[in-house]
Amino acid sequence: MPLVCREFRNIALMGFMGTGKTTVGHLLSELLQFELIDTDRVIEQRTGKRISEIFAEEGEASFRRIESEVVRELESVTGKVISTGGGTVVNPVNLESLKKHSLLACLWASPETVYERVRHQQHRPLLNTPDPLAKIRELMLARAPWYRAADMIVGVDFRHATEVARHVAKSFRDATRRH
Ligand code: S3P
């Protein structure tokens, strides 16, 4: 008998920028026939602005407020793959909210892998600094305790997204069978 009875109506993907949450999210949604909800895309649709514009025009605090609003609204959904932003679970309120309904799967990569994946991309305001690799290391270290709160952690440095998605889908099926 589990001490805490969790409800796994959805899967939430968490983890640092560039770990492949969106790609794995798409694959998972196909495998499970679940709709994909990407919290960053919901925020962009709601505000009519790109994430980078929200950061530049309103500041990070405003982005985080909208992000929390979106996360809270997800408490009522079922049968979704939720792809979160890299900083979403750093707010304990968001983490607890997601835990109410989702199996939390964290994708984990080394700072070097993340850097290789994001170095030619321009849309991540937090990495818009002279030394992005140092920033990645700093943020990852600070966020590690939150990422470790996931139900499962999958290293993605040496795994193809397909393998990651299959592994998470299997764990989700096992977890829902047991509950
Ligand atoms: C952020 C990650 C981004 C986006 C925003 C902030 C973060 O999402 O939410 O730029 O704090 O790490 P991705 O992880 O999908 O890039």
Tab-separated table of C-alpha atoms and ligand atoms in Angstrom:
chain	number	residue	atom	x	y	z
A	1	MET	CA	0.000	0.000	0.000
A	2	PRO	CA	1.528	3.329	-0.961
A	3	LEU	CA	1.577	5.844	1.869
A	4	VAL	CA	0.576	8.664	-0.415
A	5	CYS	CA	-1.990	7.984	-3.088
A	6	ARG	CA	-1.166	9.949	-6.207
A	7	GLU	CA	-3.435	10.555	-9.142
A	8	PHE	CA	-1.699	10.086	-12.488
A	9	ARG	CA	-4.132	11.600	-14.967
A	10	ASN	CA	-1.408	13.249	-17.018
A	11	ILE	CA	2.332	13.234	-17.601
A	12	ALA	CA	4.319	16.385	-16.953
A	13	LEU	CA	7.753	16.742	-18.515
A	14	MET	CA	10.154	18.912	-16.600
A	15	GLY	CA	13.850	19.672	-16.881
A	16	PHE	CA	16.317	22.242	-18.067
A	17	MET	CA	16.066	24.135	-21.363
A	18	GLY	CA	17.319	22.096	-24.299
A	19	THR	CA	16.795	18.675	-22.725
A	20	GLY	CA	14.184	17.827	-25.375
A	21	LYS	CA	10.906	18.264	-23.478
A	22	THR	CA	9.039	19.450	-26.562
A	23	THR	CA	10.341	16.692	-28.853
A	24	VAL	CA	9.760	13.967	-26.255
A	25	GLY	CA	6.368	15.542	-25.507
A	26	HIS	CA	5.281	15.161	-29.143
A	27	LEU	CA	6.440	11.538	-29.245
A	28	LEU	CA	4.729	10.743	-25.944
A	29	SER	CA	1.484	12.293	-27.084
A	30	GLU	CA	1.547	9.983	-30.122
A	31	LEU	CA	2.429	6.904	-28.071
A	32	LEU	CA	-0.310	7.473	-25.499
A	33	GLN	CA	-2.801	9.271	-27.735
A	34	PHE	CA	-2.728	12.170	-25.280
A	35	GLU	CA	-2.956	15.803	-26.340
A	36	LEU	CA	0.245	17.804	-25.853
A	37	ILE	CA	0.076	21.018	-23.873
A	38	ASP	CA	3.229	23.116	-23.922
A	39	THR	CA	2.979	25.718	-21.155
A	40	ASP	CA	5.225	28.186	-23.016
A	41	ARG	CA	3.006	27.975	-26.104
A	42	VAL	CA	-0.115	28.523	-23.952
A	43	ILE	CA	1.538	31.621	-22.467
A	44	GLU	CA	2.426	32.908	-25.944
A	45	GLN	CA	-1.105	32.336	-27.214
A	46	ARG	CA	-2.633	34.003	-24.177
A	47	THR	CA	-0.442	37.087	-24.274
A	48	GLY	CA	-0.023	37.303	-28.037
A	49	LYS	CA	3.721	37.700	-27.402
A	50	ARG	CA	6.814	35.537	-27.743
A	51	ILE	CA	8.408	34.452	-24.443
A	52	SER	CA	11.436	36.627	-25.223
A	53	GLU	CA	9.135	39.651	-25.710
A	54	ILE	CA	7.423	39.055	-22.364
A	55	PHE	CA	10.830	38.923	-20.630
A	56	ALA	CA	12.034	42.047	-22.444
A	57	GLU	CA	8.872	44.147	-22.108
A	58	GLU	CA	7.376	43.020	-18.784
A	59	GLY	CA	10.237	41.240	-17.010
A	60	GLU	CA	10.687	37.702	-15.714
A	61	ALA	CA	8.357	38.216	-12.732
A	62	SER	CA	5.451	38.888	-15.069
A	63	PHE	CA	6.281	35.765	-17.096
A	64	ARG	CA	6.383	33.684	-13.900
A	65	ARG	CA	2.981	35.001	-12.825
A	66	ILE	CA	1.363	33.960	-16.094
A	67	GLU	CA	3.214	30.636	-15.976
A	68	SER	CA	1.794	29.873	-12.505
A	69	GLU	CA	-1.688	30.822	-13.689
A	70	VAL	CA	-1.407	28.364	-16.589
A	71	VAL	CA	-0.055	25.610	-14.324
A	72	ARG	CA	-2.916	26.075	-11.849
A	73	GLU	CA	-5.496	25.797	-14.630
A	74	LEU	CA	-4.032	22.427	-15.622
A	75	GLU	CA	-5.232	20.901	-12.351
A	76	SER	CA	-8.553	20.118	-14.030
A	77	VAL	CA	-7.205	18.371	-17.146
A	78	THR	CA	-6.970	14.645	-17.907
A	79	GLY	CA	-5.146	12.644	-20.576
A	80	LYS	CA	-2.544	15.279	-21.442
A	81	VAL	CA	1.191	15.384	-21.885
A	82	ILE	CA	2.270	18.647	-20.305
A	83	SER	CA	5.594	20.073	-21.390
A	84	THR	CA	6.719	22.679	-18.855
A	85	GLY	CA	9.327	25.417	-19.129
A	86	GLY	CA	12.768	24.888	-17.632
A	87	GLY	CA	12.002	27.118	-14.649
A	88	THR	CA	8.383	26.115	-14.003
A	89	VAL	CA	9.015	23.693	-11.133
A	90	VAL	CA	11.430	26.031	-9.382
A	91	ASN	CA	8.328	27.571	-7.869
A	92	PRO	CA	7.198	25.028	-5.215
A	93	VAL	CA	3.576	26.027	-5.755
A	94	ASN	CA	3.851	24.963	-9.396
A	95	LEU	CA	5.597	21.728	-8.440
A	96	GLU	CA	2.908	20.795	-5.908
A	97	SER	CA	0.177	21.718	-8.360
A	98	LEU	CA	1.595	19.428	-11.071
A	99	LYS	CA	2.068	16.632	-8.536
A	100	LYS	CA	-1.672	16.621	-7.878
A	101	HIS	CA	-2.440	15.134	-11.289
A	102	SER	CA	0.703	14.186	-13.168
A	103	LEU	CA	3.492	11.684	-13.198
A	104	LEU	CA	6.503	13.988	-13.183
A	105	ALA	CA	9.257	12.964	-15.564
A	106	CYS	CA	12.422	15.009	-15.541
A	107	LEU	CA	14.752	14.994	-18.540
A	108	TRP	CA	18.341	15.436	-17.444
A	109	ALA	CA	21.334	16.478	-19.516
A	110	SER	CA	24.836	17.701	-18.768
A	111	PRO	CA	25.493	21.457	-19.088
A	112	GLU	CA	27.710	20.734	-22.116
A	113	THR	CA	24.929	18.859	-23.927
A	114	VAL	CA	22.467	21.648	-23.223
A	115	TYR	CA	24.960	24.223	-24.449
A	116	GLU	CA	25.535	22.329	-27.711
A	117	ARG	CA	21.793	22.111	-28.275
A	118	VAL	CA	20.914	25.732	-27.550
A	119	ARG	CA	24.010	27.652	-28.653
A	120	HIS	CA	22.598	28.589	-32.055
A	121	GLN	CA	19.121	29.428	-30.764
A	122	GLN	CA	18.114	32.968	-29.911
A	123	HIS	CA	14.763	32.552	-28.203
A	124	ARG	CA	15.853	31.792	-24.640
A	125	PRO	CA	16.175	35.099	-22.792
A	126	LEU	CA	17.905	33.601	-19.732
A	127	LEU	CA	20.799	32.411	-21.892
A	128	ASN	CA	21.232	35.749	-23.574
A	129	THR	CA	24.489	36.426	-21.732
A	130	PRO	CA	28.164	36.689	-22.730
A	131	ASP	CA	28.931	33.258	-21.235
A	132	PRO	CA	25.875	31.009	-21.730
A	133	LEU	CA	27.686	27.817	-20.633
A	134	ALA	CA	28.539	29.383	-17.259
A	135	LYS	CA	24.920	30.530	-16.939
A	136	ILE	CA	23.666	27.029	-17.759
A	137	ARG	CA	25.954	25.541	-15.079
A	138	GLU	CA	24.843	28.107	-12.509
A	139	LEU	CA	21.112	27.704	-13.205
A	140	MET	CA	21.329	23.910	-13.343
A	141	LEU	CA	23.073	23.734	-9.994
A	142	ALA	CA	20.503	26.019	-8.395
A	143	ARG	CA	17.596	24.086	-9.921
A	144	ALA	CA	18.867	20.550	-9.328
A	145	PRO	CA	16.964	20.090	-6.025
A	146	TRP	CA	13.692	20.918	-7.784
A	147	TYR	CA	14.390	18.660	-10.717
A	148	ARG	CA	15.229	15.834	-8.299
A	149	ALA	CA	11.690	16.057	-6.908
A	150	ALA	CA	10.402	14.374	-10.090
A	151	ASP	CA	8.927	10.866	-9.986
A	152	MET	CA	11.473	9.735	-12.535
A	153	ILE	CA	14.639	11.191	-14.001
A	154	VAL	CA	15.800	10.215	-17.467
A	155	GLY	CA	19.307	11.010	-18.665
A	156	VAL	CA	19.130	12.221	-22.251
A	157	ASP	CA	22.813	12.756	-23.063
A	158	PHE	CA	23.138	9.366	-24.763
A	159	ARG	CA	19.530	8.499	-25.527
A	160	HIS	CA	17.491	9.255	-28.588
A	161	ALA	CA	14.219	11.092	-27.936
A	162	THR	CA	12.279	8.015	-29.117
A	163	GLU	CA	13.879	5.861	-26.438
A	164	VAL	CA	13.214	8.499	-23.782
A	165	ALA	CA	9.565	8.758	-24.802
A	166	ARG	CA	9.085	4.960	-24.794
A	167	HIS	CA	10.645	4.713	-21.337
A	168	VAL	CA	8.417	7.456	-19.901
A	169	ALA	CA	5.306	5.987	-21.562
A	170	LYS	CA	6.048	2.564	-20.067
A	171	SER	CA	6.556	4.038	-16.601
A	172	PHE	CA	3.290	5.929	-16.935
A	173	ARG	CA	1.418	2.767	-17.928
A	174	ASP	CA	2.992	0.856	-15.030
A	175	ALA	CA	2.189	3.631	-12.559
A	176	THR	CA	-1.439	3.934	-13.663
A	177	ARG	CA	-1.919	0.167	-13.577
A	178	ARG	CA	-0.746	0.104	-9.982
A	179	HIS	CA	-3.063	2.884	-8.814
B	1	S3P	C1	12.908	29.024	-19.002
B	1	S3P	C2	12.813	28.048	-19.972
B	1	S3P	C3	12.033	28.243	-21.213
B	1	S3P	C4	10.956	29.311	-21.014
B	1	S3P	C5	11.546	30.559	-20.461
B	1	S3P	C6	12.214	30.333	-19.100
B	1	S3P	C7	13.714	28.739	-17.787
B	1	S3P	O1	11.419	27.030	-21.589
B	1	S3P	O2	9.952	28.843	-20.166
B	1	S3P	O3	12.473	31.061	-21.389
B	1	S3P	O4	13.542	29.441	-16.777
B	1	S3P	O5	14.526	27.791	-17.818
B	1	S3P	P1	12.212	25.772	-22.219
B	1	S3P	O6	12.762	24.970	-21.085
B	1	S3P	O7	11.162	25.016	-22.960
B	1	S3P	O8	13.271	26.327	-23.112
